[in-house]
Coordinates of C-alpha atoms and ligand atoms in Angstrom, one line a residue:
M1 CA 180.4 91.1 174.7
N2 CA 177.9 90.1 171.4
R3 CA 174.8 91.9 170.4
K4 CA 172.5 88.4 171.2
S5 CA 173.9 88.4 174.9
T6 CA 173.7 91.5 176.1
L7 CA 169.8 91.3 174.6
L8 CA 169.0 88.7 176.4
I9 CA 170.8 90.2 179.7
L10 CA 168.9 93.1 179.3
L11 CA 165.3 91.0 178.7
A12 CA 166.2 89.1 182.1
I13 CA 166.6 92.2 183.5
A14 CA 163.5 93.8 182.5
G15 CA 161.6 90.5 182.9
T16 CA 162.8 90.6 186.8
V17 CA 161.6 94.3 187.3
A18 CA 158.5 93.2 185.7
F19 CA 158.2 90.1 187.7
M20 CA 158.9 91.8 190.7
R21 CA 156.7 94.9 190.1
T22 CA 154.0 92.2 190.2
V23 CA 154.4 90.9 193.3
G24 CA 155.6 94.2 195.1
C25 CA 152.1 95.7 193.2
G26 CA 150.0 92.9 193.7
S27 CA 150.5 92.5 197.5
A28 CA 150.2 96.3 197.8
R29 CA 146.9 95.2 196.6
T30 CA 146.3 93.0 198.7
A31 CA 146.6 95.3 201.5
R32 CA 144.4 97.7 199.7
S33 CA 142.1 95.4 199.3
F34 CA 142.0 94.4 202.8
A35 CA 142.0 97.5 204.3
A36 CA 139.1 98.8 202.0
E37 CA 136.8 95.7 203.0
K38 CA 137.8 96.4 206.4
V39 CA 136.0 99.8 206.6
Y40 CA 133.2 99.3 204.1
V41 CA 129.7 99.5 205.1
P42 CA 127.4 99.6 202.0
P43 CA 124.6 102.1 201.8
G44 CA 122.5 101.3 203.7
E45 CA 123.9 99.5 206.7
H46 CA 125.6 100.8 209.7
D47 CA 128.9 100.9 211.6
K48 CA 129.2 98.5 214.4
Y49 CA 131.0 101.1 216.7
Y50 CA 129.8 104.9 217.4
A51 CA 133.5 107.1 218.2
F52 CA 133.1 110.2 220.3
L53 CA 136.1 111.9 219.6
S54 CA 136.1 115.7 221.4
G55 CA 136.1 118.7 219.2
G56 CA 139.3 120.2 220.6
Q57 CA 138.6 124.1 219.9
S58 CA 135.5 123.8 218.0
G59 CA 133.9 123.7 221.5
S60 CA 132.4 120.2 220.8
V61 CA 131.8 116.7 220.3
F62 CA 131.9 114.8 216.6
V63 CA 130.0 111.1 216.3
V64 CA 131.9 109.1 213.6
G65 CA 130.7 106.0 212.5
I66 CA 133.5 103.2 213.2
P67 CA 134.9 101.4 211.0
S68 CA 133.6 103.3 208.2
C69 CA 135.1 106.2 209.4
R70 CA 132.0 108.6 208.0
L71 CA 131.5 111.7 210.2
I72 CA 127.4 110.8 211.4
R73 CA 127.3 114.2 213.5
E74 CA 128.4 116.9 216.0
I75 CA 127.1 118.0 218.9
P76 CA 127.6 121.4 219.8
V77 CA 128.7 121.8 223.6
F78 CA 130.3 125.1 224.8
E79 CA 129.4 126.8 221.2
P80 CA 126.0 128.0 219.7
R81 CA 125.0 126.4 216.5
A82 CA 122.1 127.6 214.1
A83 CA 122.5 124.5 212.0
Y84 CA 121.3 122.2 215.4
G85 CA 119.0 125.0 216.9
Y86 CA 121.5 124.6 219.9
A87 CA 122.1 127.6 222.5
V88 CA 121.1 130.3 219.5
H89 CA 118.2 131.6 221.2
E90 CA 117.8 133.3 224.4
G91 CA 115.4 131.0 226.2
D92 CA 117.8 128.4 225.6
P93 CA 118.5 127.4 229.1
R94 CA 122.0 126.3 227.7
R95 CA 122.6 129.4 226.1
Q96 CA 122.4 130.9 229.5
Q97 CA 124.3 128.1 231.0
L98 CA 127.3 128.8 228.7
I99 CA 127.0 132.5 229.3
D100 CA 126.8 132.2 233.0
T101 CA 129.8 130.0 232.9
G102 CA 132.8 131.6 230.5
G103 CA 131.2 132.0 227.5
L104 CA 129.7 131.1 223.9
W105 CA 133.2 129.2 222.6
G106 CA 135.1 126.2 224.2
D107 CA 138.2 123.9 223.9
T108 CA 137.3 120.7 224.6
H109 CA 139.6 117.6 224.6
H110 CA 138.2 114.3 226.9
P111 CA 134.7 112.3 226.3
A112 CA 134.3 110.7 229.0
L113 CA 131.6 107.7 229.0
S114 CA 129.2 106.8 231.5
E115 CA 129.8 103.6 232.8
T116 CA 127.8 100.5 235.1
N117 CA 129.6 97.9 235.9
G118 CA 132.7 99.0 234.7
V119 CA 131.2 99.1 230.8
Y120 CA 129.2 101.5 229.2
D121 CA 126.0 102.2 229.6
G122 CA 124.6 104.1 226.7
R123 CA 123.6 107.0 228.8
Y124 CA 125.8 110.3 229.1
L125 CA 129.0 111.3 227.9
W126 CA 131.0 114.4 229.6
I127 CA 133.3 116.7 228.1
N128 CA 135.5 119.2 229.3
D129 CA 135.8 122.5 228.0
L130 CA 139.9 123.1 228.9
S131 CA 139.9 127.7 228.8
N132 CA 136.8 127.8 230.9
A133 CA 137.4 125.2 233.8
R134 CA 133.8 123.6 232.8
L135 CA 132.2 120.5 232.4
A136 CA 129.3 119.6 230.2
R137 CA 126.9 116.2 230.0
V138 CA 125.7 115.3 227.1
R139 CA 122.6 113.3 226.8
L140 CA 123.1 110.2 224.6
D141 CA 119.3 109.3 224.3
Y142 CA 119.1 112.9 222.6
F143 CA 122.4 112.9 221.1
E144 CA 122.1 117.0 223.3
A145 CA 124.2 118.6 225.7
D146 CA 121.8 119.2 229.1
R147 CA 124.1 120.7 231.8
I148 CA 127.0 122.9 231.8
V149 CA 129.0 123.6 235.2
K150 CA 131.8 125.9 236.5
I151 CA 134.5 124.1 238.4
P152 CA 135.5 126.9 241.1
N153 CA 139.2 126.7 242.4
L154 CA 140.7 125.5 239.5
Q155 CA 142.1 126.9 235.8
G156 CA 142.7 124.7 232.7
A157 CA 140.1 122.0 233.6
H158 CA 142.1 119.2 231.5
G159 CA 142.1 115.5 232.5
I160 CA 139.0 114.3 233.2
A161 CA 137.7 110.4 234.2
V162 CA 134.3 108.9 235.5
V163 CA 135.1 107.0 238.5
S164 CA 135.1 103.5 237.6
P165 CA 133.1 100.9 238.1
D166 CA 129.7 102.7 238.6
T167 CA 130.2 106.7 237.4
K168 CA 130.2 107.9 241.0
Y169 CA 131.7 111.3 240.4
I170 CA 133.8 112.6 237.4
V171 CA 137.2 113.6 237.8
V172 CA 138.2 116.9 236.7
N173 CA 141.7 117.9 236.8
G174 CA 142.9 122.0 236.9
E175 CA 146.2 121.9 234.7
F176 CA 146.9 125.7 235.4
E177 CA 148.5 126.4 239.3
Q178 CA 146.6 128.8 241.0
P179 CA 147.9 130.7 244.1
T180 CA 147.0 128.8 246.9
D181 CA 145.0 131.5 249.0
G182 CA 143.7 132.7 245.4
M183 CA 145.3 135.8 246.2
V184 CA 147.9 137.2 244.0
T185 CA 149.8 138.6 246.4
N186 CA 150.9 135.5 247.8
P187 CA 154.4 134.6 247.2
A188 CA 153.5 130.6 247.9
P189 CA 154.3 128.3 245.5
Y190 CA 150.9 127.5 243.2
T191 CA 149.1 124.7 243.4
S192 CA 145.9 123.0 241.8
V193 CA 143.4 120.5 243.2
V194 CA 141.0 117.9 241.6
A195 CA 137.7 118.3 241.7
F196 CA 135.1 115.5 241.9
V197 CA 131.6 115.9 240.3
E198 CA 128.5 113.9 241.4
P199 CA 127.0 112.9 237.4
D200 CA 123.1 113.3 238.0
T201 CA 123.0 116.6 239.8
M202 CA 126.8 118.0 238.0
E203 CA 127.4 119.3 241.7
V204 CA 131.1 120.0 242.8
K205 CA 131.3 118.1 246.1
F206 CA 134.7 118.4 246.9
E207 CA 138.2 118.6 245.6
V208 CA 141.6 117.9 246.8
R209 CA 144.7 119.8 246.5
V210 CA 147.7 119.0 244.9
P211 CA 151.0 120.6 245.4
G212 CA 152.1 121.2 241.3
N213 CA 149.3 120.7 238.5
I214 CA 147.3 117.6 237.4
D215 CA 147.4 116.6 233.7
I216 CA 144.7 113.7 232.5
A217 CA 143.1 111.6 234.8
D218 CA 142.0 108.2 234.7
T219 CA 140.5 106.2 237.9
S220 CA 140.7 102.6 239.1
K221 CA 138.3 100.0 238.1
D222 CA 137.5 99.1 241.8
G223 CA 136.5 103.5 242.4
R224 CA 139.4 103.2 245.1
Y225 CA 141.8 105.6 243.4
S226 CA 142.0 109.0 241.0
F227 CA 145.1 108.8 239.1
S228 CA 146.5 112.2 237.6
T229 CA 150.0 112.9 235.8
V230 CA 152.0 115.6 237.5
Y231 CA 154.2 117.2 234.9
N232 CA 155.0 120.0 237.1
L233 CA 156.0 118.8 240.7
E234 CA 158.5 121.7 240.3
Q235 CA 155.8 124.5 240.6
G236 CA 157.6 126.6 238.2
K237 CA 156.1 129.6 237.0
D238 CA 157.4 129.1 233.4
M239 CA 158.5 126.2 231.4
G240 CA 162.2 126.1 232.1
G241 CA 161.1 125.9 235.8
M242 CA 158.9 122.8 234.5
I243 CA 161.0 120.6 233.5
Q244 CA 164.1 120.7 236.3
F245 CA 162.9 117.6 238.3
D246 CA 164.1 114.0 236.5
R247 CA 160.7 112.9 238.1
D248 CA 157.5 114.3 238.3
A249 CA 154.4 112.4 240.1
V250 CA 151.6 110.5 239.3
A251 CA 149.2 111.9 242.0
A252 CA 146.7 109.0 243.3
I253 CA 143.4 109.9 245.4
D254 CA 142.2 107.8 247.7
I255 CA 138.5 108.2 247.2
P256 CA 136.3 107.1 249.4
L257 CA 138.7 108.5 252.2
A258 CA 138.6 111.7 251.0
A259 CA 134.7 111.7 250.3
K260 CA 134.7 110.7 254.1
N261 CA 136.7 113.2 255.4
A262 CA 134.9 116.1 253.1
A263 CA 131.7 115.3 254.5
E264 CA 132.7 114.9 258.3
G265 CA 133.7 118.9 257.7
R266 CA 137.7 119.0 257.2
G267 CA 137.9 120.4 253.6
H268 CA 138.2 124.5 253.9
V269 CA 135.4 125.9 252.0
R270 CA 136.0 128.0 249.5
N271 CA 133.0 129.0 246.7
G272 CA 130.8 126.5 248.0
V273 CA 133.4 123.4 247.6
P274 CA 135.0 122.1 250.4
I275 CA 138.8 121.6 249.4
L276 CA 141.1 118.9 251.2
E277 CA 144.5 119.6 252.2
P278 CA 146.8 116.4 251.8
A279 CA 148.8 117.7 255.1
E280 CA 145.8 118.0 256.8
N281 CA 144.0 114.0 255.7
P282 CA 146.6 111.8 255.8
G283 CA 146.2 109.3 253.1
V284 CA 144.2 111.0 250.7
L285 CA 146.9 112.1 248.5
T286 CA 150.2 109.7 247.5
L287 CA 152.5 111.2 244.8
I288 CA 154.2 108.2 243.1
P289 CA 157.2 109.6 241.2
V290 CA 157.2 109.2 237.7
P291 CA 160.1 110.5 234.8
K292 CA 159.7 113.5 233.3
N293 CA 156.4 115.5 232.7
P294 CA 154.4 112.5 232.3
H295 CA 151.6 113.0 230.3
G296 CA 149.1 110.4 230.0
V297 CA 147.5 107.9 232.1
N298 CA 145.7 104.7 232.0
V299 CA 144.5 101.6 233.9
T300 CA 144.3 98.4 232.3
P301 CA 141.4 96.1 231.8
D302 CA 141.8 94.5 234.4
G303 CA 142.6 96.9 237.1
K304 CA 146.0 95.5 237.9
Y305 CA 148.2 98.2 236.9
V306 CA 148.1 102.3 235.7
I307 CA 150.7 103.4 233.1
A308 CA 152.2 106.8 233.1
S309 CA 153.2 107.7 229.9
G310 CA 156.4 109.5 230.1
K311 CA 156.5 112.0 227.3
L312 CA 160.1 113.6 227.9
S313 CA 161.0 110.2 229.1
P314 CA 161.1 107.3 226.2
T315 CA 159.7 105.1 229.1
C316 CA 156.2 104.4 230.6
T317 CA 155.5 103.9 234.3
V318 CA 153.5 100.4 235.4
I319 CA 152.4 101.3 238.8
D320 CA 150.6 98.3 240.7
T321 CA 147.2 99.9 241.5
H322 CA 146.8 97.9 244.8
T323 CA 150.5 98.8 246.2
L324 CA 151.0 102.2 244.4
K325 CA 154.2 101.0 243.9
I326 CA 155.9 100.8 240.5
V327 CA 156.3 97.3 238.9
A328 CA 158.3 98.4 235.4
E329 CA 159.3 100.9 233.4
P330 CA 159.8 99.7 230.0
E331 CA 161.9 101.7 227.4
V332 CA 158.7 102.2 224.2
G333 CA 160.4 105.5 222.3
L334 CA 160.3 108.7 221.8
G335 CA 157.6 111.1 223.3
P336 CA 155.3 108.6 224.3
L337 CA 151.9 110.6 225.2
H338 CA 148.8 108.2 226.0
T339 CA 148.1 104.4 226.3
T340 CA 145.0 101.8 225.7
F341 CA 144.5 98.3 225.5
D342 CA 143.2 95.5 223.5
G343 CA 142.0 92.9 226.5
R344 CA 144.8 90.6 225.2
G345 CA 147.5 91.8 228.2
N346 CA 148.2 94.3 225.3
A347 CA 149.2 97.9 225.9
Y348 CA 149.7 100.3 223.0
T349 CA 151.2 103.7 223.9
S350 CA 151.2 106.8 221.1
L351 CA 154.6 107.9 220.4
F352 CA 154.5 112.0 219.4
L353 CA 157.9 112.7 218.2
D354 CA 158.4 108.9 216.4
S355 CA 155.1 109.5 215.3
Q356 CA 154.3 105.3 215.9
V357 CA 152.5 103.3 217.7
V358 CA 154.2 101.0 219.3
K359 CA 152.2 97.9 221.1
W360 CA 153.7 96.0 224.0
N361 CA 153.2 93.4 226.4
I362 CA 152.6 94.4 229.7
E363 CA 153.3 91.1 232.1
K364 CA 156.5 90.7 230.0
A365 CA 157.5 94.2 230.7
V366 CA 156.9 94.0 234.5
K367 CA 158.8 90.0 234.7
G368 CA 161.4 92.0 232.7
A369 CA 161.5 89.9 229.9
P370 CA 163.4 91.4 226.7
D371 CA 160.7 90.8 224.1
Y372 CA 158.2 93.0 225.4
I373 CA 157.7 95.0 222.7
V374 CA 155.4 93.4 219.6
D375 CA 154.7 95.7 217.1
R376 CA 155.3 99.6 215.7
I377 CA 153.2 101.5 213.3
N378 CA 154.0 104.5 211.8
V379 CA 151.3 107.3 212.0
H380 CA 150.6 110.8 209.6
Y381 CA 151.6 112.5 211.9
N382 CA 152.9 113.8 215.8
I383 CA 149.9 111.4 217.2
G384 CA 148.5 112.5 220.3
H385 CA 145.7 110.6 221.6
L386 CA 145.2 106.5 221.0
Q387 CA 142.1 104.8 221.7
A388 CA 141.4 101.5 221.0
V389 CA 137.4 100.2 221.2
G390 CA 136.3 99.7 224.6
G391 CA 139.7 100.4 225.9
A392 CA 138.9 102.7 228.7
S393 CA 136.9 100.4 229.9
M394 CA 136.9 96.6 231.7
K395 CA 135.9 95.1 228.3
P396 CA 138.1 96.1 225.5
A397 CA 136.9 94.7 222.0
G398 CA 140.2 94.3 220.2
D399 CA 139.8 94.9 216.9
Y400 CA 140.4 98.5 216.2
L401 CA 142.3 101.5 217.7
L402 CA 141.7 105.1 216.6
A403 CA 145.5 107.2 216.3
L404 CA 144.7 110.5 216.9
N405 CA 147.1 112.8 214.9
K406 CA 148.0 116.4 215.4
L407 CA 149.3 117.2 212.1
S408 CA 148.6 115.8 208.7
K409 CA 151.2 117.4 206.5
D410 CA 151.0 116.2 203.0
Q411 CA 148.2 113.8 204.1
Y412 CA 144.9 115.5 202.4
L413 CA 144.6 118.2 199.3
P414 CA 146.0 121.2 200.5
V415 CA 143.2 124.1 201.8
G416 CA 145.2 126.7 202.7
P417 CA 147.7 127.1 205.4
D418 CA 145.9 125.5 207.8
M419 CA 145.5 121.3 207.2
P420 CA 142.2 119.5 208.5
E421 CA 143.2 117.2 211.8
D422 CA 144.3 114.0 210.3
Q423 CA 142.9 110.3 212.2
E424 CA 143.5 106.7 211.7
L425 CA 142.1 103.8 211.8
I426 CA 143.9 100.9 212.8
D427 CA 143.1 97.2 212.5
I428 CA 144.4 95.4 216.0
S429 CA 142.9 92.2 215.7
G430 CA 145.8 90.4 214.7
E431 CA 149.9 90.4 216.0
K432 CA 150.7 92.8 213.5
M433 CA 149.2 96.0 213.5
K434 CA 147.3 96.8 210.2
M435 CA 146.5 100.5 208.6
L436 CA 143.0 101.1 207.2
A437 CA 142.0 104.0 206.6
S438 CA 142.9 107.7 207.6
F439 CA 139.9 110.6 207.5
P440 CA 140.0 114.4 207.8
T441 CA 138.0 116.4 210.8
P442 CA 137.4 119.9 211.5
P443 CA 139.7 121.0 214.5
E444 CA 140.8 119.2 216.5
P445 CA 139.8 116.2 218.3
H446 CA 141.6 115.6 221.0
D447 CA 140.6 112.3 222.3
A448 CA 138.2 109.7 221.5
E449 CA 135.3 106.9 223.3
F450 CA 133.9 104.2 221.6
I451 CA 130.4 102.2 222.3
A452 CA 128.5 99.7 220.5
A453 CA 125.6 100.3 218.0
S454 CA 123.8 98.1 219.2
L455 CA 124.3 98.5 222.5
L456 CA 122.8 102.7 222.1
A457 CA 121.3 103.0 219.0
P458 CA 118.3 101.2 220.8
K459 CA 118.5 103.4 223.1
V460 CA 118.4 107.1 220.8
K461 CA 114.9 108.6 221.0
Q462 CA 113.3 109.4 217.8
V463 CA 111.5 112.6 218.8
F464 CA 111.5 115.1 221.7
E465 CA 109.0 114.6 224.5
P466 CA 106.9 117.5 224.6
G467 CA 107.4 119.8 226.9
R468 CA 105.7 121.2 229.3
D469 CA 105.8 124.8 227.1
A470 CA 104.7 122.4 223.6
V471 CA 102.2 124.2 221.7
A472 CA 99.5 121.3 220.6
A473 CA 98.3 121.2 217.0
G474 CA 94.4 123.4 217.0
R475 CA 96.0 124.8 219.8
E476 CA 97.9 127.7 218.3
S477 CA 97.3 131.5 218.8
V478 CA 98.8 135.4 218.5
V479 CA 98.0 136.7 222.1
R480 CA 98.4 140.7 222.8
T481 CA 100.0 140.5 226.0
G482 CA 100.8 143.8 226.5
P483 CA 100.6 147.2 225.1
H484 CA 103.8 146.8 223.2
A485 CA 103.6 142.8 223.4
V486 CA 102.9 139.9 221.3
T487 CA 103.4 136.1 221.6
V488 CA 103.0 134.3 218.8
N489 CA 102.0 130.3 220.1
M490 CA 103.0 128.3 216.8
T491 CA 103.4 125.0 214.9
M492 CA 105.2 123.4 212.7
I493 CA 104.4 120.3 210.0
R494 CA 105.1 119.7 206.7
S495 CA 104.2 122.0 205.1
A496 CA 103.0 124.5 206.9
Y497 CA 103.6 127.0 209.8
T498 CA 100.4 127.7 211.8
P499 CA 99.6 130.4 211.7
D500 CA 100.7 131.2 208.5
H501 CA 100.7 135.2 208.9
F502 CA 100.1 137.6 211.5
E503 CA 100.3 141.0 212.3
V504 CA 101.8 143.0 214.7
K505 CA 103.1 147.1 215.4
E506 CA 106.4 148.9 214.8
G507 CA 107.8 148.6 218.7
D508 CA 106.2 145.9 219.8
T509 CA 108.0 142.5 221.0
V510 CA 107.6 139.2 219.6
T511 CA 107.6 136.0 221.3
F512 CA 107.4 133.2 219.2
R513 CA 106.8 129.9 220.9
L514 CA 107.3 127.2 218.8
T515 CA 106.6 123.6 218.3
N516 CA 107.3 121.3 215.8
V517 CA 104.9 118.8 216.0
E518 CA 106.1 116.3 213.4
T519 CA 106.1 112.6 215.5
M520 CA 108.3 111.4 212.8
R521 CA 112.4 111.0 213.7
D522 CA 114.4 113.4 211.1
M523 CA 111.7 115.4 210.1
I524 CA 113.4 118.9 211.1
H525 CA 111.4 122.0 210.3
G526 CA 113.9 126.0 210.6
F527 CA 112.4 129.0 211.8
A528 CA 114.2 131.6 210.0
L529 CA 112.8 135.3 210.2
P530 CA 114.8 137.4 207.6
D531 CA 116.2 140.5 209.0
H532 CA 115.6 139.3 212.6
D533 CA 118.5 137.7 213.8
L534 CA 116.7 134.3 214.1
N535 CA 117.5 131.2 212.4
L536 CA 116.4 127.9 214.6
A537 CA 116.5 124.3 213.9
L538 CA 113.5 122.4 215.6
P539 CA 113.9 118.6 215.7
P540 CA 110.6 116.8 216.3
G541 CA 108.8 117.5 219.3
A542 CA 111.1 120.4 220.3
T543 CA 110.2 123.2 221.2
K544 CA 111.8 126.7 221.4
T545 CA 111.1 130.0 222.7
V546 CA 113.0 133.0 221.2
V547 CA 111.8 136.7 221.5
V548 CA 112.8 139.3 218.4
A549 CA 111.6 143.2 218.2
A550 CA 109.0 143.3 215.2
G551 CA 111.8 145.8 213.4
K552 CA 110.5 148.1 211.3
P553 CA 107.3 148.2 209.4
G554 CA 107.1 145.5 206.5
V555 CA 106.6 142.4 205.5
Y556 CA 108.4 139.5 206.3
W557 CA 108.6 135.6 205.5
Y558 CA 109.3 133.6 207.7
Y559 CA 110.3 130.4 206.3
C560 CA 112.0 126.6 206.6
T561 CA 115.5 126.1 206.6
N562 CA 115.9 122.0 206.6
F563 CA 114.9 120.9 203.2
C564 CA 111.3 118.8 204.3
S565 CA 109.3 118.0 201.6
A566 CA 108.2 118.4 198.0
L567 CA 106.5 121.7 199.7
H568 CA 109.4 122.8 201.7
L569 CA 109.9 125.7 199.6
E570 CA 106.4 126.6 200.1
M571 CA 106.5 126.0 203.9
R572 CA 106.6 129.8 205.0
G573 CA 104.3 132.5 206.4
R574 CA 104.2 136.3 206.8
M575 CA 104.8 138.6 210.0
I576 CA 103.9 142.0 208.7
V577 CA 104.5 144.8 210.8
Q578 CA 102.4 147.8 210.9
P579 CA 103.6 151.1 211.5
K580 CA 103.5 152.9 214.6
D581 CA 100.7 155.1 213.7
S582 CA 98.8 153.0 211.4
T583 CA 95.2 153.2 212.3
V584 CA 94.7 149.4 210.5
A585 CA 93.0 147.5 213.1
I586 CA 94.9 144.4 213.7
P587 CA 92.6 141.3 212.0
D588 CA 92.2 138.5 214.6
W589 CA 94.0 136.1 213.3
K590 CA 92.3 133.1 214.7
A591 CA 89.0 133.9 212.7
A592 CA 90.9 134.2 209.6
Q593 CA 92.3 130.9 209.9
N594 CA 89.9 128.5 212.0
V595 CA 91.7 127.7 215.1
Q596 CA 90.0 127.2 218.1
G597 CA 92.3 127.8 220.8
T598 CA 94.6 129.0 222.6
V599 CA 97.3 127.7 225.0
P600 CA 98.1 129.4 228.7
G601 CA 101.0 131.7 228.5
V602 CA 103.6 129.2 230.8
P603 CA 107.4 130.1 230.5
S604 CA 109.4 128.6 228.6
T605 CA 112.1 125.5 228.9
G606 CA 113.6 125.5 226.1
A607 CA 114.6 123.0 223.6
G608 CA 112.7 119.8 224.2
Q609 CA 113.9 119.8 227.4
Ligands
RUQ701 S1 146.2 115.7 226.0 S2 147.7 114.6 223.5 CU1 144.6 117.3 226.5 CU2 144.2 114.5 226.3 CU3 146.7 114.3 225.3
CUA702 CU1 109.5 122.1 207.1 CU2 111.0 122.9 205.2
CA703 CA1 158.7 118.4 235.6

């Protein structure tokens, strides 16, 4: 080969490579710009959806805007959070509820939104605490937890679901089996119960015993059945014992029949709750055999089928919700965990082992058509839950799907041996799924539910309505209520506390009743008192009552921790603690500050409740 032809060949190769690069790069860029545009929400504009992600061992709920994937808020539920003034002070009823029901931390897994007519109504969100068998309710007008209850007679409150279509009950599953009669001396097999909780009173109305354990929950769209996966039908007491059978079960509970039997007194009351035994209540419990250690259970938006994901079997089991008969068992991939829907007849199943989302057509699978698999997309990595917008309701939007991945591995800058959790947003509006964005969160979202911003945003309150215990502007006071007790009724507004100083004596107990009298959203004031273990945040309208010991003699500046105005730094005041033996008369602060009256000492009702 002469030099000229060698050169020509080299040029041709270089040209081809350059051409391929341009094309490759171009299409990559197109995919990137498509994704970027899909998730771009310009500054000042709002997201289309709220996504509520359970916070796992953070004990909270994360609120993320979709499609921008921006974290808007964390709602503390089972852990006190000074930054939000949540459950940090005695007198906050939720702090006492947390202490009474198991402790100041939790493990949240499954958010469940209240429904009316099968669609979300924006009133409440329920969230479980697996470790302490608790259920909490979050008011969506305030984005605050308002009730926390213990579920008796079960351990490991795992799957929860609202009973469609009108939130008649919240179903709570007990994952960890217990001796049936509660006696550790009993050699009988361990069992568990499904609890039915009344949404308004948060009372546990009745429970139904299931032989085995109970994992994830959903309900039929007509309120007839609750469905729970049972992965330990073997009633094994160790891992080997739990994976003996080829088939475990979906436990279907006839809710109206169970409620009727419970009302007729056919349950055995334990810890105040009637437990229905299946043997004594025929028809209440049906066990549908499904392969093997199933995990997720999800009812299709039209209510026709319930789909159990096989976990240790590469299949999903499709069950007719009326006949409770299995109608299909399509193979979908390795490690199927959960399934969600787009409202166009497709199911999307998370594959933990394959690190994929698989899209499959339900009717095709039921008819036995070979081409029921529509698409697959890789996720990063080891996906647990997945949820499409409205996927758990009767009206999925069919636009976005969130993959909640268990491991992020190399997705983010290393931040120590412990990496953040990785969520990925996928476009499901077309035939093929398209990866849009990923975002990290603190540990550890398990599941998510979405609600349209157009529905929820108008319901969100601007300020807390002042409760009975609120201190009104002009009605502040410092009252000696006993030989060693002082109550300070204080207000705060940009940029001052009233009173801005007062005196007490060493040995006194000081009760602060604090009201943020701002009437504008977002005008939060803090109240931190050095050396007194006290740091509170008060949203507009909120009243909080907290008791501290006066402490050592000295001058203590209480100050605002939320940057609220140009005079934020000046927003502070003094608690002056006189020595025990001081003979200095403590002046009447009112005369000094020209304040007119006092409010009567009514008991606190806590944070803006
Ligand atoms: S579980 S990864 Cu707590 Cu929801 Cu399925
Ligand atoms: Cu109030 Cu800063
Ligand atoms: Ca099993």
